């Protein structure tokens, strides 16, 4: 086989993590350290950092990549669990997959519907586009909720051995 098959999944994911971390550090360092205090020509009291476009481009690429990986992962999981066994090594894979997808979709819908519709004052201009305000709020709040759920799940899993000892 090729060299790629010689690497473990852990090594590949570690390398991807290091490359992405390095890239983010470099782009944000450039953003804050090179030309951060450039005045915005129409309104000199505002800053117009030189590397703003670079940060926006990096975030767009990372977002598109994350969405693409999520869609491929969901598609692969649905195909695999739809045709195969619902339980793998005693783990209810299909139920877990369906629960995760359902909770994420429900959270997205709830945080979108609960988002405020009032305008925001941004750089002296009133921003009142309801759809984009709700979308931004949806993504931020859903991300925060999912992070809290992940932390609680990890803590619950970490206490597994203590719970088994008490039985």
Tab-separated table of C-alpha atoms in Angstrom:
chain	number	residue	atom	x	y	z
A	1	UNK	CA	0.000	0.000	0.000
A	2	UNK	CA	1.000	3.650	-0.064
A	3	UNK	CA	2.619	5.735	2.601
A	4	UNK	CA	-0.742	7.123	3.703
A	5	UNK	CA	-1.892	3.683	4.817
A	6	UNK	CA	1.211	3.310	6.996
A	7	UNK	CA	0.123	6.205	9.225
A	8	UNK	CA	-2.387	5.637	11.966
A	9	UNK	CA	-5.528	7.720	12.179
A	10	UNK	CA	-4.161	9.265	15.362
A	11	UNK	CA	-0.988	10.450	13.612
A	12	UNK	CA	-2.933	11.910	10.705
A	13	UNK	CA	-5.378	13.756	12.963
A	14	UNK	CA	-2.490	15.038	15.107
A	15	UNK	CA	-0.724	16.404	12.048
A	16	UNK	CA	-3.888	18.048	10.773
A	17	UNK	CA	-4.426	19.603	14.215
A	18	UNK	CA	-0.850	20.955	14.311
A	19	UNK	CA	-1.067	22.372	10.787
A	20	UNK	CA	-4.415	24.051	11.466
A	21	UNK	CA	-3.235	25.429	14.812
A	22	UNK	CA	-0.079	26.801	13.217
A	23	UNK	CA	-2.042	28.355	10.360
A	24	UNK	CA	-4.532	30.006	12.720
A	25	UNK	CA	-1.738	31.320	14.958
A	26	UNK	CA	0.128	32.809	11.977
A	27	UNK	CA	-2.965	34.458	10.469
A	28	UNK	CA	-4.135	35.927	13.772
A	29	UNK	CA	-0.607	37.067	14.667
A	30	UNK	CA	-0.400	38.869	11.331
A	31	UNK	CA	-3.842	40.357	11.922
A	32	UNK	CA	-2.935	41.783	15.334
A	33	UNK	CA	0.745	42.594	14.816
A	34	UNK	CA	0.885	43.994	11.269
A	35	UNK	CA	-1.133	47.098	10.491
A	36	UNK	CA	-3.817	46.585	13.109
A	37	UNK	CA	-4.147	50.301	13.818
A	38	UNK	CA	-4.579	51.433	10.210
A	39	UNK	CA	-7.345	54.056	10.203
A	40	UNK	CA	-10.520	53.359	8.226
A	41	UNK	CA	-10.564	56.100	5.556
A	42	UNK	CA	-14.269	57.006	5.607
A	43	UNK	CA	-14.241	57.117	9.435
A	44	UNK	CA	-10.718	57.658	10.886
A	45	UNK	CA	-11.865	56.858	14.436
A	46	UNK	CA	-12.255	53.174	13.372
A	47	UNK	CA	-9.460	50.698	12.686
A	48	UNK	CA	-9.098	48.875	9.360
A	49	UNK	CA	-6.530	46.114	9.985
A	50	UNK	CA	-4.587	45.086	6.883
A	51	UNK	CA	-5.140	41.327	7.321
A	52	UNK	CA	-8.916	41.460	7.881
A	53	UNK	CA	-9.527	39.810	4.507
A	54	UNK	CA	-7.065	37.044	5.409
A	55	UNK	CA	-8.906	36.276	8.655
A	56	UNK	CA	-12.276	36.274	6.871
A	57	UNK	CA	-10.917	34.002	4.102
A	58	UNK	CA	-9.419	31.561	6.633
A	59	UNK	CA	-12.682	31.399	8.597
A	60	UNK	CA	-14.691	30.850	5.380
A	61	UNK	CA	-12.371	28.023	4.283
A	62	UNK	CA	-12.496	26.411	7.733
A	63	UNK	CA	-16.295	26.719	7.847
A	64	UNK	CA	-16.749	25.215	4.371
A	65	UNK	CA	-14.329	22.410	5.203
A	66	UNK	CA	-16.102	21.659	8.489
A	67	UNK	CA	-19.525	21.627	6.804
A	68	UNK	CA	-18.208	19.388	4.023
A	69	UNK	CA	-16.657	16.937	6.485
A	70	UNK	CA	-19.877	16.926	8.530
A	71	UNK	CA	-22.031	16.188	5.467
A	72	UNK	CA	-19.689	13.414	4.296
A	73	UNK	CA	-19.549	11.978	7.813
A	74	UNK	CA	-23.328	12.023	8.236
A	75	UNK	CA	-23.835	10.478	4.790
A	76	UNK	CA	-21.279	7.754	5.484
A	77	UNK	CA	-22.762	7.028	8.922
A	78	UNK	CA	-26.310	6.827	7.571
A	79	UNK	CA	-25.234	4.510	4.753
A	80	UNK	CA	-23.173	2.307	7.055
A	81	UNK	CA	-25.687	2.016	9.887
A	82	UNK	CA	-28.640	1.845	7.509
A	83	UNK	CA	-27.375	-1.313	5.816
A	84	UNK	CA	-25.458	-2.941	8.637
A	85	UNK	CA	-26.085	-3.840	12.198
A	86	UNK	CA	-27.593	-1.326	14.560
A	87	UNK	CA	-25.221	-2.473	17.299
A	88	UNK	CA	-21.440	-2.663	17.002
A	89	UNK	CA	-19.407	-4.212	19.835
A	90	UNK	CA	-22.356	-3.800	22.168
A	91	UNK	CA	-22.720	-0.098	21.306
A	92	UNK	CA	-26.041	1.032	19.762
A	93	UNK	CA	-24.417	2.881	16.855
A	94	UNK	CA	-27.610	3.650	14.944
A	95	UNK	CA	-29.401	5.054	18.009
A	96	UNK	CA	-26.419	7.231	18.938
A	97	UNK	CA	-26.061	8.547	15.382
A	98	UNK	CA	-29.743	9.364	15.084
A	99	UNK	CA	-29.740	11.018	18.521
A	100	UNK	CA	-26.739	13.211	17.691
A	101	UNK	CA	-28.134	14.300	14.324
A	102	UNK	CA	-31.588	14.942	15.835
A	103	UNK	CA	-30.281	16.921	18.812
A	104	UNK	CA	-28.117	19.071	16.541
A	105	UNK	CA	-30.997	19.832	14.166
A	106	UNK	CA	-33.393	20.584	17.036
A	107	UNK	CA	-30.817	22.848	18.700
A	108	UNK	CA	-30.244	24.724	15.439
A	109	UNK	CA	-33.991	25.232	15.001
A	110	UNK	CA	-34.588	26.302	18.618
A	111	UNK	CA	-31.671	28.735	18.729
A	112	UNK	CA	-32.732	30.203	15.381
A	113	UNK	CA	-36.307	30.722	16.559
A	114	UNK	CA	-35.205	32.165	19.919
A	115	UNK	CA	-32.733	34.625	18.378
A	116	UNK	CA	-33.436	38.309	18.936
A	117	UNK	CA	-34.668	40.379	16.006
A	118	UNK	CA	-33.644	43.810	17.279
A	119	UNK	CA	-30.997	45.690	15.355
A	120	UNK	CA	-27.340	46.038	16.313
A	121	UNK	CA	-25.243	49.176	16.150
A	122	UNK	CA	-22.081	48.189	14.253
A	123	UNK	CA	-19.414	50.816	13.531
A	124	UNK	CA	-22.003	53.540	13.859
A	125	UNK	CA	-24.469	51.890	11.455
A	126	UNK	CA	-27.674	50.154	12.478
A	127	UNK	CA	-27.725	46.525	11.245
A	128	UNK	CA	-31.320	45.288	11.072
A	129	UNK	CA	-31.303	42.261	8.737
A	130	UNK	CA	-33.380	39.832	10.827
A	131	UNK	CA	-32.324	36.670	8.971
A	132	UNK	CA	-28.591	37.245	9.428
A	133	UNK	CA	-28.973	38.379	13.022
A	134	UNK	CA	-30.898	35.185	13.822
A	135	UNK	CA	-28.403	33.033	11.854
A	136	UNK	CA	-25.407	34.479	13.700
A	137	UNK	CA	-27.166	34.039	17.025
A	138	UNK	CA	-28.155	30.484	16.058
A	139	UNK	CA	-24.596	29.401	15.264
A	140	UNK	CA	-23.078	31.044	18.339
A	141	UNK	CA	-25.648	29.695	20.799
A	142	UNK	CA	-25.761	26.214	19.246
A	143	UNK	CA	-21.959	26.022	19.391
A	144	UNK	CA	-21.939	27.040	23.052
A	145	UNK	CA	-24.664	24.535	23.952
A	146	UNK	CA	-22.892	21.716	22.087
A	147	UNK	CA	-19.602	22.565	23.828
A	148	UNK	CA	-21.335	22.389	27.222
A	149	UNK	CA	-22.944	19.059	26.254
A	150	UNK	CA	-19.533	17.727	25.145
A	151	UNK	CA	-17.848	18.789	28.409
A	152	UNK	CA	-20.624	17.243	30.503
A	153	UNK	CA	-20.429	14.028	28.439
A	154	UNK	CA	-16.658	13.814	28.888
A	155	UNK	CA	-16.967	14.383	32.635
A	156	UNK	CA	-19.718	11.760	32.843
A	157	UNK	CA	-17.572	9.306	30.868
A	158	UNK	CA	-14.534	10.051	33.020
A	159	UNK	CA	-16.477	9.094	36.134
A	160	UNK	CA	-17.487	5.749	34.627
A	161	UNK	CA	-14.945	3.769	36.593
A	162	UNK	CA	-15.990	5.387	39.874
A	163	UNK	CA	-19.629	4.562	39.161
A	164	UNK	CA	-18.763	0.935	38.369
A	165	UNK	CA	-16.831	0.524	41.638
A	166	UNK	CA	-19.813	1.644	43.730
A	167	UNK	CA	-22.126	-1.053	42.314
